[in-house]
Coordinates of C-alpha atoms in Angstrom, one line a residue:
X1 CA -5.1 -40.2 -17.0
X2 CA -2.2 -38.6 -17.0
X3 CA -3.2 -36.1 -20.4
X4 CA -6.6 -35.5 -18.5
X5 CA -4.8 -34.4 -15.5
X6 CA -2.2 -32.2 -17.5
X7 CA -5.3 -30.7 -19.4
X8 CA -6.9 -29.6 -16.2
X9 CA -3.6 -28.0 -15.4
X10 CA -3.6 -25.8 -18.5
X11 CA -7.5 -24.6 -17.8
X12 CA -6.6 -23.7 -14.7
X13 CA -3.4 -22.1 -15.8
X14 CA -5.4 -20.2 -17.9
X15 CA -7.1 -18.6 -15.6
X16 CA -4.6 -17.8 -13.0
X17 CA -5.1 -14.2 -12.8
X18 CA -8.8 -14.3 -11.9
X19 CA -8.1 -17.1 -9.6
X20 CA -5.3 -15.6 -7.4
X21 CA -7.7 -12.2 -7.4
X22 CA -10.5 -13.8 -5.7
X23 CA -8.4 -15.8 -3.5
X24 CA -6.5 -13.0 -2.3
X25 CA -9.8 -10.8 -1.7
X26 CA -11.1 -13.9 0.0
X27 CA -8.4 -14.3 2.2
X28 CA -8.4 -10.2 3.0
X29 CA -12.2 -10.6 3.9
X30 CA -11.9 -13.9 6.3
X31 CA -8.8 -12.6 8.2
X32 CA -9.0 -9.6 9.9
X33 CA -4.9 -9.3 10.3
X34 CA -4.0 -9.5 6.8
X35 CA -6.2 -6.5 6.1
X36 CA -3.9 -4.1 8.2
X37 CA -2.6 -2.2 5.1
X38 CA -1.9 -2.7 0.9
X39 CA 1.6 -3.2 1.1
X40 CA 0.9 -6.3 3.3
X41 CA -2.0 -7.2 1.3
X42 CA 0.1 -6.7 -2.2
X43 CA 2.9 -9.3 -0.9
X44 CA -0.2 -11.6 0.0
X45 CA -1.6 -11.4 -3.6
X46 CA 2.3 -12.5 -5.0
X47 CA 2.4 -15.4 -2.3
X48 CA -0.4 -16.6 -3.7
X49 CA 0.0 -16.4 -7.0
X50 CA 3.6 -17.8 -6.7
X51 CA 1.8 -20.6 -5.0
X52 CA -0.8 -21.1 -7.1
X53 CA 1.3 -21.0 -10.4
X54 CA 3.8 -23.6 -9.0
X55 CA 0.8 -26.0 -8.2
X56 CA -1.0 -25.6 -11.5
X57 CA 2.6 -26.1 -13.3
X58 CA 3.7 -29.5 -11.2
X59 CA 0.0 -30.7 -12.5
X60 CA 0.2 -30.0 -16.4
X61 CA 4.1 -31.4 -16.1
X62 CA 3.9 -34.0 -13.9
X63 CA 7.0 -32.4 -11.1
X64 CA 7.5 -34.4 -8.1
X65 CA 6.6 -32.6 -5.0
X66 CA 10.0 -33.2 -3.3
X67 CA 11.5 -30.8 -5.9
X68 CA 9.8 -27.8 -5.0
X69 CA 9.9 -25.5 -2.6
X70 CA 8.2 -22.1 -1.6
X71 CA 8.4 -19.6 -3.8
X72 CA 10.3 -16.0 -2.6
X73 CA 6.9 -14.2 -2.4
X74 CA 5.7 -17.2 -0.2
X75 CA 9.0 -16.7 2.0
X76 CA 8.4 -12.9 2.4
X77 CA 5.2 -13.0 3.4
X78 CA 6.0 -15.3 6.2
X79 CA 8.6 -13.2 6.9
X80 CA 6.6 -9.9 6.9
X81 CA 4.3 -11.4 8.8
X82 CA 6.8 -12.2 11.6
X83 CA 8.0 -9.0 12.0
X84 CA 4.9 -7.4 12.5
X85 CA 3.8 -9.9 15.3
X86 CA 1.1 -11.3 13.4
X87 CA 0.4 -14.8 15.1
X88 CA 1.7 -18.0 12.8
X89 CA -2.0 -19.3 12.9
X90 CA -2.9 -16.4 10.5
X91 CA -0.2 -17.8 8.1
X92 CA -1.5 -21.7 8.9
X93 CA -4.9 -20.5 8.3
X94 CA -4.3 -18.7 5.1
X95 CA -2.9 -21.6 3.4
X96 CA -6.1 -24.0 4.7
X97 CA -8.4 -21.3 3.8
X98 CA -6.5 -21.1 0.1
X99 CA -5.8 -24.5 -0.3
X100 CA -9.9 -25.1 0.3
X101 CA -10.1 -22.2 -2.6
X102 CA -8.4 -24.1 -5.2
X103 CA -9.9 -27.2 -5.0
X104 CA -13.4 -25.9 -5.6
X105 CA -11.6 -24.4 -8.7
X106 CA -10.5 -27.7 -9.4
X107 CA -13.6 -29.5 -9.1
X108 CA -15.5 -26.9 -11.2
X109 CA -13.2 -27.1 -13.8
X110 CA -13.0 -31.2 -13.5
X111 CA -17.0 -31.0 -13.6
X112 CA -17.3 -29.0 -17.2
X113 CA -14.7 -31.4 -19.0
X114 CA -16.3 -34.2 -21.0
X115 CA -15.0 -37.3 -18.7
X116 CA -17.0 -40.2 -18.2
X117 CA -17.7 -40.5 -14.3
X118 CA -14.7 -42.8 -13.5
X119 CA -12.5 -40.5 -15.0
X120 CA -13.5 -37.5 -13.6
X121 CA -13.3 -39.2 -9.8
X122 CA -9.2 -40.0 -10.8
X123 CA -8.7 -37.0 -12.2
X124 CA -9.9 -35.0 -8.9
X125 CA -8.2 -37.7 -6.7
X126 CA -5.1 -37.3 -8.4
X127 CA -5.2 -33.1 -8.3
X128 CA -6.5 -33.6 -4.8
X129 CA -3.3 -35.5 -4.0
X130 CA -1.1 -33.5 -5.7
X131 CA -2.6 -30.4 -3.9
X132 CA -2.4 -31.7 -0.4
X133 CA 1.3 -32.8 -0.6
X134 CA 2.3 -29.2 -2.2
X135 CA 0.2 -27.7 0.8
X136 CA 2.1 -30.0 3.4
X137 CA 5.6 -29.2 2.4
X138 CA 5.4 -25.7 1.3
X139 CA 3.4 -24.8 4.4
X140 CA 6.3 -26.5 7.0
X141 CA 8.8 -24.5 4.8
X142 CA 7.0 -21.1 5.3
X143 CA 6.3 -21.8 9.0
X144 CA 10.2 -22.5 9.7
X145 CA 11.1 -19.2 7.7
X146 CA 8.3 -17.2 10.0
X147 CA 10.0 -18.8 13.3
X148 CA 13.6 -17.7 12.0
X149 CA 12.4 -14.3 11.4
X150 CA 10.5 -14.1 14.4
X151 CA 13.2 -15.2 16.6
X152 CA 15.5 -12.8 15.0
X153 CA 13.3 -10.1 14.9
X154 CA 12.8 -10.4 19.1
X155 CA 16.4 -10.5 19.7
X156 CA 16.8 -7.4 17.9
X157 CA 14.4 -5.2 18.6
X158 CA 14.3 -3.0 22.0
X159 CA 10.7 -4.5 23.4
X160 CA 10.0 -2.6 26.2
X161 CA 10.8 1.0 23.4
X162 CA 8.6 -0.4 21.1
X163 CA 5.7 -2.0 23.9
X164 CA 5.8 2.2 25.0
X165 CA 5.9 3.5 21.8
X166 CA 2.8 1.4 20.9
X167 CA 0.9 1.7 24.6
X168 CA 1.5 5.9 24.1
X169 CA -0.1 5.4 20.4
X170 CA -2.7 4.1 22.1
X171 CA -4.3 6.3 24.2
X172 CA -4.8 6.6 27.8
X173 CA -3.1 8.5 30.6
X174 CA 0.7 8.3 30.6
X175 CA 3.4 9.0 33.3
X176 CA 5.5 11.4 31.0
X177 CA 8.9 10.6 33.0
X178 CA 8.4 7.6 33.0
X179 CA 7.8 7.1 29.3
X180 CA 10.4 9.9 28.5
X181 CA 13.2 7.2 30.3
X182 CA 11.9 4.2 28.5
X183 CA 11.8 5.1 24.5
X184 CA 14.8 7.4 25.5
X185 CA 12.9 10.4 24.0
X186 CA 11.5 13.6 25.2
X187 CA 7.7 13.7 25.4
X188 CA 7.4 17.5 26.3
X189 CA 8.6 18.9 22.9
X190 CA 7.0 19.6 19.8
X191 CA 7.0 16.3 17.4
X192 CA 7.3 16.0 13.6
X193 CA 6.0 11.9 13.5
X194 CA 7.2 10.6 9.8
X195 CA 6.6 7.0 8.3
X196 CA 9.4 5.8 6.0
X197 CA 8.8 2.7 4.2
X198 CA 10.1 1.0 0.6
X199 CA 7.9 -1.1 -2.0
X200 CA 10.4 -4.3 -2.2
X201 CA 11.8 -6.8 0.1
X202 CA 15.0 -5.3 0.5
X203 CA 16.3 -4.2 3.7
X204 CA 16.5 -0.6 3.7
X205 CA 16.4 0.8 7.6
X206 CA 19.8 1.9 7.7
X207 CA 19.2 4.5 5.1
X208 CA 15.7 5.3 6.4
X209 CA 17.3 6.1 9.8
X210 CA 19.9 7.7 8.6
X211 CA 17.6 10.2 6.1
X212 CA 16.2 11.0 10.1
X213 CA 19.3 11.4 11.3
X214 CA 20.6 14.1 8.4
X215 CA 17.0 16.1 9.2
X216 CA 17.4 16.2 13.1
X217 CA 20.9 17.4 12.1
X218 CA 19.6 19.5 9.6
X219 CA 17.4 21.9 11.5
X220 CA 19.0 21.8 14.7
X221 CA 17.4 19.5 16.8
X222 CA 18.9 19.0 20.3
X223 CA 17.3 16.2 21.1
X224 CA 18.2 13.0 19.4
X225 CA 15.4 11.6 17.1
X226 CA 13.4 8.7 17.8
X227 CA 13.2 5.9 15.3
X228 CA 11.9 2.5 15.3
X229 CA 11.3 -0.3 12.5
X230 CA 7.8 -1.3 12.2
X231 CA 9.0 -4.3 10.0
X232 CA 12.0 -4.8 7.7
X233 CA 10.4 -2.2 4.9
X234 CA 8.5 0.3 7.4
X235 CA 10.1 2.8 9.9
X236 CA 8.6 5.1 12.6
X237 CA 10.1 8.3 13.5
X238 CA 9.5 11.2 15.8
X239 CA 12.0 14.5 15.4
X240 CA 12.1 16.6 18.5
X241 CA 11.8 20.4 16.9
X242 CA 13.3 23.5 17.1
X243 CA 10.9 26.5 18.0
X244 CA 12.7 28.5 15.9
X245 CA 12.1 26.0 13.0
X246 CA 8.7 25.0 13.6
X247 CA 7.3 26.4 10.2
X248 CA 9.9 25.7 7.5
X249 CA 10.2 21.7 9.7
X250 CA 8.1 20.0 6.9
X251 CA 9.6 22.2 3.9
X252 CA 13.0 20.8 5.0
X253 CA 12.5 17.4 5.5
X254 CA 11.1 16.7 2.2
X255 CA 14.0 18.5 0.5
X256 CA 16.2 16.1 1.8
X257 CA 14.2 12.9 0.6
X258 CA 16.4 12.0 -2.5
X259 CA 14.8 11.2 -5.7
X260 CA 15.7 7.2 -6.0
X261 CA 15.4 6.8 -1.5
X262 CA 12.5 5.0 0.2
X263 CA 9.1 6.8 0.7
X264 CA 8.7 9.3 3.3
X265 CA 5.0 10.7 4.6
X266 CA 5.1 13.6 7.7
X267 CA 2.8 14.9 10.0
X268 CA 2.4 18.3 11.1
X269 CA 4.5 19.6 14.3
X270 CA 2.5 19.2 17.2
X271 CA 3.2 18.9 20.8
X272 CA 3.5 17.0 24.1
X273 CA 2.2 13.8 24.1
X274 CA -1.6 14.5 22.5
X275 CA 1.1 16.1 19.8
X276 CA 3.2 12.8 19.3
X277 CA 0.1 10.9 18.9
X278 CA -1.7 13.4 16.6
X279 CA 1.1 13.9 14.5
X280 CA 2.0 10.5 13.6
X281 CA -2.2 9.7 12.5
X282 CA -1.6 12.6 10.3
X283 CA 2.0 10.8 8.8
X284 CA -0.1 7.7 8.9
X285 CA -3.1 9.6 7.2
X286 CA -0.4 11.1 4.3
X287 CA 1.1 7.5 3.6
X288 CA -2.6 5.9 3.0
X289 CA -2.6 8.7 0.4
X290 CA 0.6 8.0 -1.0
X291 CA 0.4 4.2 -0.9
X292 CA -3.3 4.7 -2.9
X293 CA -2.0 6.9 -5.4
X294 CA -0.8 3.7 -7.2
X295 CA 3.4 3.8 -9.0
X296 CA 3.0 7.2 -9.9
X297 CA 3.6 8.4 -5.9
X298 CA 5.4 10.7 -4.7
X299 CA 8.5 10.2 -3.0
X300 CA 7.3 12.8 -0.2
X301 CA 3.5 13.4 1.2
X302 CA 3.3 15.8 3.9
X303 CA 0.0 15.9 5.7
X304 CA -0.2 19.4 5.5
X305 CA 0.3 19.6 1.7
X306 CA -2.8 20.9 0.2
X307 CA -5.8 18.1 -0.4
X308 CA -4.0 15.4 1.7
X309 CA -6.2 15.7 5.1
X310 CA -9.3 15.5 2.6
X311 CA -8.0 12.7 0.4
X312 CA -6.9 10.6 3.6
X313 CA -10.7 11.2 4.6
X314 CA -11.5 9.8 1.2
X315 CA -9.5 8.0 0.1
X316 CA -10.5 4.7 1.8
X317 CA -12.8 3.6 -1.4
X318 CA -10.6 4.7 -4.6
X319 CA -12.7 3.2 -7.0
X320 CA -15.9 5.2 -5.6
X321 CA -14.0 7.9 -5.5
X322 CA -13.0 7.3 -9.4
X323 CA -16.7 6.7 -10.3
X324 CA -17.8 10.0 -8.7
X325 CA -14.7 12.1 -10.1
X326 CA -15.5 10.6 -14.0
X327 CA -19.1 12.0 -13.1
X328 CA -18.2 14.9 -12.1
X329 CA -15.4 16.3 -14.5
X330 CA -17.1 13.5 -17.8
X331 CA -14.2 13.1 -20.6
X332 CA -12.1 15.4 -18.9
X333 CA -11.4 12.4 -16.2
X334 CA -9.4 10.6 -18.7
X335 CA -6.1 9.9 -18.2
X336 CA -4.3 11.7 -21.2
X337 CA -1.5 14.1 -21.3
X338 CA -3.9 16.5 -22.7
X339 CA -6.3 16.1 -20.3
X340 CA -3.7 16.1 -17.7
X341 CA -3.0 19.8 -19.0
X342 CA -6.5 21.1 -19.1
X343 CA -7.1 19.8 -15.4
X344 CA -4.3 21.5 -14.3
X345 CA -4.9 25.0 -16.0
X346 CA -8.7 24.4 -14.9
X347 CA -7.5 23.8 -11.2
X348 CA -5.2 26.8 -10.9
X349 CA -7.8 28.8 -12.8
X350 CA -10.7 28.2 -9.9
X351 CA -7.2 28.2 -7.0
X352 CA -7.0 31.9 -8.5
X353 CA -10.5 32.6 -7.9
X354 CA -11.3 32.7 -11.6
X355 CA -8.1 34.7 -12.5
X356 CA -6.5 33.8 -16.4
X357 CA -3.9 36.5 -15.2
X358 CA -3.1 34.9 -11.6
X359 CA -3.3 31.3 -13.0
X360 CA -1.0 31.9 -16.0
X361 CA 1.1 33.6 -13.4
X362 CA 1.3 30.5 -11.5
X363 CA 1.5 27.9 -14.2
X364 CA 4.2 30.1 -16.3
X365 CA 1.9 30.3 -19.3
X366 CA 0.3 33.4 -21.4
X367 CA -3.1 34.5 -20.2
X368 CA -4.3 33.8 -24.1
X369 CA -3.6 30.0 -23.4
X370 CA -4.8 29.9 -20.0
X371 CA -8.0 31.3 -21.1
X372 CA -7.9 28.3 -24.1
X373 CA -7.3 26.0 -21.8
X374 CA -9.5 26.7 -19.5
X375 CA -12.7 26.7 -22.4
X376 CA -11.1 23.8 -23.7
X377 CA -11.5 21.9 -20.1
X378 CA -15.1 23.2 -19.7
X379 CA -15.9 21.7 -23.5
X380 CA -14.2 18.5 -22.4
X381 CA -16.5 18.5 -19.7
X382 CA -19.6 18.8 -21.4
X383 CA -20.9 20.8 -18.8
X384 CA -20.3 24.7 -17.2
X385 CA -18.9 24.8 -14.0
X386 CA -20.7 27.7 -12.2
X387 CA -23.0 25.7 -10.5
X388 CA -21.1 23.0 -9.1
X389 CA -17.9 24.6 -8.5
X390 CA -16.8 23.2 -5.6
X391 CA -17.3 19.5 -6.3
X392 CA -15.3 19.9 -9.8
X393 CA -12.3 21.9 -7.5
X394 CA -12.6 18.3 -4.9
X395 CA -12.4 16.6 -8.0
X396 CA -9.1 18.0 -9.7
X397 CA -7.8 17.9 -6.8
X398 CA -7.9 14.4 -5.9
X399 CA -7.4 13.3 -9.4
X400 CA -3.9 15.3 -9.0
X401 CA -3.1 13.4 -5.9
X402 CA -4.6 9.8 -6.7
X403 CA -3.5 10.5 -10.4
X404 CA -3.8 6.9 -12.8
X405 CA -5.5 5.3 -9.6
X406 CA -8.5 7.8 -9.7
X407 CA -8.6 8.3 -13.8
X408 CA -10.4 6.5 -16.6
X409 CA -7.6 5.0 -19.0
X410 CA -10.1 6.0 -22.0
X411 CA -9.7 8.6 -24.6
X412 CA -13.1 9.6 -25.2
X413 CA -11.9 11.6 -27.9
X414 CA -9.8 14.9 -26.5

């Protein structure tokens, strides 16, 4: 029994990746919360891998249940989910709806093994068991941890700024004093909106407010900025600007973004409220971007940089997006250095309105190897470009902003 058991473990085990992917996109697709944004979604995927890998593991070894406890990425999700007043029945619910998952996975995998009937009826029992008492204490453990951090999270955030910040995001018809007095901010000015977030679970606020701070300072703002914290890794911000600095506001803030700091995406200054609300969809907008773009992103995504208001209106299915661009540009979609190169002569070839003078300008290069280059790219393509111009131009460009996420990781040969 005990050998059938542990081999069950080890088939399972084997196929832990494929299992915590379609438990993961199943748990996206049943609850409507969890599907809010990636970042949320990737710390879901490692809670249930974590979960999933300690289950399979106390099978094949035989561990007593009262000596584990919930993994980190279990802890943090709870956590995460806490702080962004996500109810503790989507939690329950995801370990129930999970928990149901991996004991179909169980059963299929009991089914194929060559056990006599008898056998097969312990074995289940016996995985069934095992599951339901990891599920029971695990699940307590994470519901605690979301209580804490809820608790904590309510006693130390302002709720009637962040209630007003969120009603004014909303919509709707809003008594400017009023509002002005209750998220201590001035509604009348014209807004740069900026979301600051970081990839881990390490508490990085204080350095994401003060990165506001050091910008208000920066370009003279009289007004003191507004910043809130969406959850321990995320931060909203509003800077009150200058007239006199309305053009340069963006420019600015990103040179001030240093090189190992959290993630930073910006609006456009707009103003009043419509401008506060407008602004902040477009910081929103530039993060989606960023966020998509996979481990390659940049540190800074302004809305307003060139492509980012079309990729943000794109950029909701990345792997349609990939399938079209690798249509589009053929081979020269590939994600080699020397591809890489060609795209980006190509792209400041068509930016220069067909100039090998202008682009080799730009990109610092002899007009000889700009011209190359840009024969090279239309080679690697298979294909001229006249006649659909402006759907290879979309295409570089996106693959520049999405970059691995959008390219195919073949070398077809370039």
């Amino acid at each position: 029994m005990t050998q059938a058991v542990a081999g069950i473990g080890t088939r399972l085990d084997a196929r832990l990746t494929d299992i915590t992917r379609s438990i993961s996109e199943l748990l996206v697709s049943d609850i409507a919360e969890l599907r809010d944004e990636e970042q949320l979604q990737q710390i879901l995927a490692d809670s249930v891998a974590a979960n999933i890998d300690a289950f399979f593991a106390a099978a094949r070894h035989g561990i007593s249940i009262d000596l584990l406890h919930a993994p980190a990425a279990a802890i943090e999700h709870a956590r995460r989910l806490a702080q962004r007043d996500i109810s503790a029945n989507v939690l329950v619910r995801s370990y129930r709806l999970g928990h149901q998952a991996v004991l179909k996975e169980v059963l299929e995998e009991v089914r194929t093994a060559d056990f006599d009937p008898q056998l097969a009826l312990d074995v289940f029992d016996v995985m069934s068991t095992i599951s339901f008492n990891y599920i029971d204490r695990i699940s307590q453990e994470v519901v605690e941890v979301y209580q804490q951090a809820r608790e904590s999270w309510l006693e130390n955030r302002n709720s009637v700024r962040i209630t007003e910040i969120r009603e004014l995001l909303a919509g709707g018809d809003v008594d400017i004093d009023a509002a002005t007095v209750a998220i201590r901010y001035p509604l009348q000015r014209t807004h740069l909106a900026v979301v600051l977030w970081c990839d881990d679970s390490e508490d990085r606020l204080a350095e994401m407010e003060r990165l506001i701070q050091q910008f208000a300072a920066s370009i003279g703002a009289a007004d003191s900025p507004l910043f809130v914290s969406v959850d321990r890794a995320t931060a909203w911000a509003w800077v009150a600007v200058p007239a006199a600095v309305i053009a340069e506001a963006v420019t600015w803030l990103g040179s001030l973004v240093p090189a190992d700091g959290p993630y930073v995406a910006a609006g456009t200054p707009q103003s009043g409220v419509a401008g506060f609300r407008l602004s902040h969809r477009q910081a929103e907008d530039a993060r989606a971007v960023a966020v998509a773009s996979g481990p390659q992103r940049r540190r800074f995504t302004a809305f307003g940089h060139r492509g980012i208001a079309l990729a943000a209106l794109l950029g909701s299915n990345v792997d349609a997006l990939s399938a079209w661009a690798t249509e589009v540009l053929g081979p020269l979609a590939c994600s080699t250095d020397g591809d890489q190169r060609l795209r980006e002569t190509l792209q400041a070839f068509l930016k220069a309105g067909g100039s090998n003078k202008a682009a080799a300008e730009e990109l610092h290069l002899h007009t000889n190897s700009v011209k190359y280059r840009v024969q090279r790219a239309i080679e690697r393509r298979g294909r001229p470009i006249e006649d659909d111009r402006l759907d290879v131009e979309v295409a570089l460009l996106l693959c520049s902003l999405f970059g691995d996420r959008l390219l195919d990781p073949v070398d077809d040969g370039g």
